[in-house]
Amino acid sequence: MSGETTIPETAVAKRDALGQLCFYHHIAMMVYILSGWSVPWRPALFFYLVFVPAVIGQWMLNKNTCVLNNIESVLRTGKWRNPRNREEGAWLHTLVVEATGVPITKTQLDWIMYSVMACLWGLGLLHLRGWRF
């Protein structure tokens, strides 16, 4: 496959098909994390309450890298880690900085991200326990 990174170093270059697939999969997971607490079905709420900590756990066990980025690296390079992929371990950070231009650090974004995820997980738990929003 051509290219080593999901987002090439030059802003004018575009993602290839694998990069697009991985990018939109990340977006779908982010949308689910942001909205999954509101689903009205108990089994889906149970799944959400397991899924969110599982995502956080895999980041922590995988050096703040999403397994999806690692799978992309394996497909592109044959190796689990690709130091040339600037999104590996920084997908959301890259997205936020490029979309907003705000020079936020990875640590600051981690604090925000984990706090938001904890609040959303709490909303899911409250919803499961019968609270209506």
PDB file of C-alpha atoms in Angstrom:
ATOM      1  CA  MET A   1       0.000   0.000   0.000  1.00  0.00           C
ATOM      2  CA  SER A   2       1.241   3.455  -0.732  1.00  0.00           C
ATOM      3  CA  GLY A   3       1.978   5.927   2.027  1.00  0.00           C
ATOM      4  CA  GLU A   4       3.024   5.403   5.593  1.00  0.00           C
ATOM      5  CA  THR A   5       0.594   7.641   7.458  1.00  0.00           C
ATOM      6  CA  THR A   6      -3.089   8.167   7.716  1.00  0.00           C
ATOM      7  CA  ILE A   7      -2.589  11.903   7.294  1.00  0.00           C
ATOM      8  CA  PRO A   8       0.330  12.742   5.047  1.00  0.00           C
ATOM      9  CA  GLU A   9       2.713  15.451   6.193  1.00  0.00           C
ATOM     10  CA  THR A  10       1.478  17.851   3.519  1.00  0.00           C
ATOM     11  CA  ALA A  11      -1.936  19.354   4.080  1.00  0.00           C
ATOM     12  CA  VAL A  12      -2.865  19.163   0.387  1.00  0.00           C
ATOM     13  CA  ALA A  13      -2.451  15.378   0.203  1.00  0.00           C
ATOM     14  CA  LYS A  14      -5.514  13.237   0.866  1.00  0.00           C
ATOM     15  CA  ARG A  15      -6.067  10.035   2.772  1.00  0.00           C
ATOM     16  CA  ASP A  16      -5.955   6.825   0.782  1.00  0.00           C
ATOM     17  CA  ALA A  17      -8.807   4.290   0.991  1.00  0.00           C
ATOM     18  CA  LEU A  18      -7.410   2.575   4.096  1.00  0.00           C
ATOM     19  CA  GLY A  19      -6.841   5.937   5.752  1.00  0.00           C
ATOM     20  CA  GLN A  20     -10.414   6.980   4.963  1.00  0.00           C
ATOM     21  CA  LEU A  21     -11.814   3.710   6.318  1.00  0.00           C
ATOM     22  CA  CYS A  22      -9.866   4.057   9.572  1.00  0.00           C
ATOM     23  CA  PHE A  23     -10.716   7.759   9.913  1.00  0.00           C
ATOM     24  CA  TYR A  24     -14.462   7.183   9.533  1.00  0.00           C
ATOM     25  CA  HIS A  25     -14.351   4.184  11.863  1.00  0.00           C
ATOM     26  CA  HIS A  26     -12.753   6.430  14.487  1.00  0.00           C
ATOM     27  CA  ILE A  27     -15.461   9.052  13.879  1.00  0.00           C
ATOM     28  CA  ALA A  28     -18.212   6.423  14.261  1.00  0.00           C
ATOM     29  CA  MET A  29     -16.718   5.216  17.544  1.00  0.00           C
ATOM     30  CA  MET A  30     -16.437   8.790  18.799  1.00  0.00           C
ATOM     31  CA  VAL A  31     -20.087   9.465  17.918  1.00  0.00           C
ATOM     32  CA  TYR A  32     -21.083   6.280  19.749  1.00  0.00           C
ATOM     33  CA  ILE A  33     -19.060   7.261  22.836  1.00  0.00           C
ATOM     34  CA  LEU A  34     -20.679  10.714  22.816  1.00  0.00           C
ATOM     35  CA  SER A  35     -24.253   9.518  22.276  1.00  0.00           C
ATOM     36  CA  GLY A  36     -24.457   5.875  23.381  1.00  0.00           C
ATOM     37  CA  TRP A  37     -25.488   6.815  26.930  1.00  0.00           C
ATOM     38  CA  SER A  38     -28.839   8.027  25.570  1.00  0.00           C
ATOM     39  CA  VAL A  39     -30.044   4.828  23.890  1.00  0.00           C
ATOM     40  CA  PRO A  40     -33.362   3.596  25.310  1.00  0.00           C
ATOM     41  CA  TRP A  41     -32.583  -0.154  25.275  1.00  0.00           C
ATOM     42  CA  ARG A  42     -31.172  -1.770  28.419  1.00  0.00           C
ATOM     43  CA  PRO A  43     -28.911  -4.271  26.590  1.00  0.00           C
ATOM     44  CA  ALA A  44     -27.408  -1.417  24.563  1.00  0.00           C
ATOM     45  CA  LEU A  45     -26.824   0.569  27.773  1.00  0.00           C
ATOM     46  CA  PHE A  46     -25.107  -2.445  29.362  1.00  0.00           C
ATOM     47  CA  PHE A  47     -22.901  -2.733  26.273  1.00  0.00           C
ATOM     48  CA  TYR A  48     -22.104   0.996  26.424  1.00  0.00           C
ATOM     49  CA  LEU A  49     -21.139   0.742  30.105  1.00  0.00           C
ATOM     50  CA  VAL A  50     -18.638  -2.000  29.213  1.00  0.00           C
ATOM     51  CA  PHE A  51     -17.492  -0.476  25.925  1.00  0.00           C
ATOM     52  CA  VAL A  52     -16.371   2.925  27.256  1.00  0.00           C
ATOM     53  CA  PRO A  53     -14.073   1.519  29.988  1.00  0.00           C
ATOM     54  CA  ALA A  54     -12.802  -1.079  27.497  1.00  0.00           C
ATOM     55  CA  VAL A  55     -11.779   1.691  25.084  1.00  0.00           C
ATOM     56  CA  ILE A  56      -9.994   3.544  27.887  1.00  0.00           C
ATOM     57  CA  GLY A  57      -8.365   0.329  29.094  1.00  0.00           C
ATOM     58  CA  GLN A  58      -7.018  -0.603  25.682  1.00  0.00           C
ATOM     59  CA  TRP A  59      -5.543   2.896  25.307  1.00  0.00           C
ATOM     60  CA  MET A  60      -3.804   2.601  28.668  1.00  0.00           C
ATOM     61  CA  LEU A  61      -2.485  -0.892  27.959  1.00  0.00           C
ATOM     62  CA  ASN A  62      -1.412   0.090  24.442  1.00  0.00           C
ATOM     63  CA  LYS A  63       0.631   3.235  25.259  1.00  0.00           C
ATOM     64  CA  ASN A  64      -2.228   5.654  24.473  1.00  0.00           C
ATOM     65  CA  THR A  65      -2.610   4.160  21.014  1.00  0.00           C
ATOM     66  CA  CYS A  66      -5.834   2.863  19.519  1.00  0.00           C
ATOM     67  CA  VAL A  67      -5.728  -0.715  18.296  1.00  0.00           C
ATOM     68  CA  LEU A  68      -7.297   0.526  15.062  1.00  0.00           C
ATOM     69  CA  ASN A  69      -4.173   2.640  14.413  1.00  0.00           C
ATOM     70  CA  ASN A  70      -2.029  -0.418  15.124  1.00  0.00           C
ATOM     71  CA  ILE A  71      -4.026  -2.545  12.693  1.00  0.00           C
ATOM     72  CA  GLU A  72      -3.570   0.133  10.057  1.00  0.00           C
ATOM     73  CA  SER A  73       0.183   0.138  10.805  1.00  0.00           C
ATOM     74  CA  VAL A  74       0.339  -3.643  10.420  1.00  0.00           C
ATOM     75  CA  LEU A  75      -1.475  -3.443   7.085  1.00  0.00           C
ATOM     76  CA  ARG A  76       0.809  -0.666   5.849  1.00  0.00           C
ATOM     77  CA  THR A  77       4.203  -1.697   7.268  1.00  0.00           C
ATOM     78  CA  GLY A  78       3.885  -5.190   8.721  1.00  0.00           C
ATOM     79  CA  LYS A  79       4.711  -3.774  12.174  1.00  0.00           C
ATOM     80  CA  TRP A  80       2.474  -3.012  15.176  1.00  0.00           C
ATOM     81  CA  ARG A  81       3.958   0.476  15.614  1.00  0.00           C
ATOM     82  CA  ASN A  82       4.648   2.996  12.879  1.00  0.00           C
ATOM     83  CA  PRO A  83       6.634   5.987  14.165  1.00  0.00           C
ATOM     84  CA  ARG A  84       6.009   7.763  10.838  1.00  0.00           C
ATOM     85  CA  ASN A  85       2.244   7.810  11.479  1.00  0.00           C
ATOM     86  CA  ARG A  86       1.711  11.052  13.354  1.00  0.00           C
ATOM     87  CA  GLU A  87      -1.825   9.992  14.327  1.00  0.00           C
ATOM     88  CA  GLU A  88      -0.695   6.870  16.148  1.00  0.00           C
ATOM     89  CA  GLY A  89      -1.367   7.655  19.779  1.00  0.00           C
ATOM     90  CA  ALA A  90      -2.640  11.103  18.829  1.00  0.00           C
ATOM     91  CA  TRP A  91      -5.650  10.694  16.529  1.00  0.00           C
ATOM     92  CA  LEU A  92      -8.002  12.948  18.518  1.00  0.00           C
ATOM     93  CA  HIS A  93      -5.213  15.404  19.355  1.00  0.00           C
ATOM     94  CA  THR A  94      -4.357  15.749  15.660  1.00  0.00           C
ATOM     95  CA  LEU A  95      -8.027  16.184  14.772  1.00  0.00           C
ATOM     96  CA  VAL A  96      -8.656  18.845  17.446  1.00  0.00           C
ATOM     97  CA  VAL A  97      -5.522  20.870  16.725  1.00  0.00           C
ATOM     98  CA  GLU A  98      -6.083  20.836  12.952  1.00  0.00           C
ATOM     99  CA  ALA A  99      -9.813  21.607  13.214  1.00  0.00           C
ATOM    100  CA  THR A 100      -9.536  24.396  15.787  1.00  0.00           C
ATOM    101  CA  GLY A 101      -5.978  25.665  15.564  1.00  0.00           C
ATOM    102  CA  VAL A 102      -5.858  25.600  19.373  1.00  0.00           C
ATOM    103  CA  PRO A 103      -2.381  24.496  20.503  1.00  0.00           C
ATOM    104  CA  ILE A 104      -3.611  22.110  23.188  1.00  0.00           C
ATOM    105  CA  THR A 105      -1.149  19.573  24.575  1.00  0.00           C
ATOM    106  CA  LYS A 106      -1.794  15.830  24.550  1.00  0.00           C
ATOM    107  CA  THR A 107      -1.916  15.864  28.356  1.00  0.00           C
ATOM    108  CA  GLN A 108      -4.524  18.642  28.416  1.00  0.00           C
ATOM    109  CA  LEU A 109      -6.618  16.829  25.846  1.00  0.00           C
ATOM    110  CA  ASP A 110      -6.307  13.579  27.829  1.00  0.00           C
ATOM    111  CA  TRP A 111      -7.689  15.308  30.929  1.00  0.00           C
ATOM    112  CA  ILE A 112     -10.593  16.744  28.947  1.00  0.00           C
ATOM    113  CA  MET A 113     -11.252  13.497  27.073  1.00  0.00           C
ATOM    114  CA  TYR A 114     -11.192  11.244  30.142  1.00  0.00           C
ATOM    115  CA  SER A 115     -13.360  13.699  32.103  1.00  0.00           C
ATOM    116  CA  VAL A 116     -15.944  13.859  29.320  1.00  0.00           C
ATOM    117  CA  MET A 117     -15.923  10.072  28.949  1.00  0.00           C
ATOM    118  CA  ALA A 118     -16.403   9.637  32.716  1.00  0.00           C
ATOM    119  CA  CYS A 119     -19.362  12.031  32.658  1.00  0.00           C
ATOM    120  CA  LEU A 120     -20.917  10.286  29.660  1.00  0.00           C
ATOM    121  CA  TRP A 121     -20.387   6.877  31.280  1.00  0.00           C
ATOM    122  CA  GLY A 122     -22.087   8.243  34.415  1.00  0.00           C
ATOM    123  CA  LEU A 123     -25.015   9.458  32.332  1.00  0.00           C
ATOM    124  CA  GLY A 124     -25.286   5.964  30.837  1.00  0.00           C
ATOM    125  CA  LEU A 125     -25.340   4.442  34.317  1.00  0.00           C
ATOM    126  CA  LEU A 126     -27.997   6.904  35.493  1.00  0.00           C
ATOM    127  CA  HIS A 127     -30.043   6.198  32.378  1.00  0.00           C
ATOM    128  CA  LEU A 128     -29.778   2.465  32.994  1.00  0.00           C
ATOM    129  CA  ARG A 129     -30.955   2.996  36.576  1.00  0.00           C
ATOM    130  CA  GLY A 130     -34.101   4.664  35.326  1.00  0.00           C
ATOM    131  CA  TRP A 131     -33.277   8.370  35.170  1.00  0.00           C
ATOM    132  CA  ARG A 132     -34.951  10.075  32.234  1.00  0.00           C
ATOM    133  CA  PHE A 133     -33.311  12.971  30.455  1.00  0.00           C
TER     134      PHE A 133
END
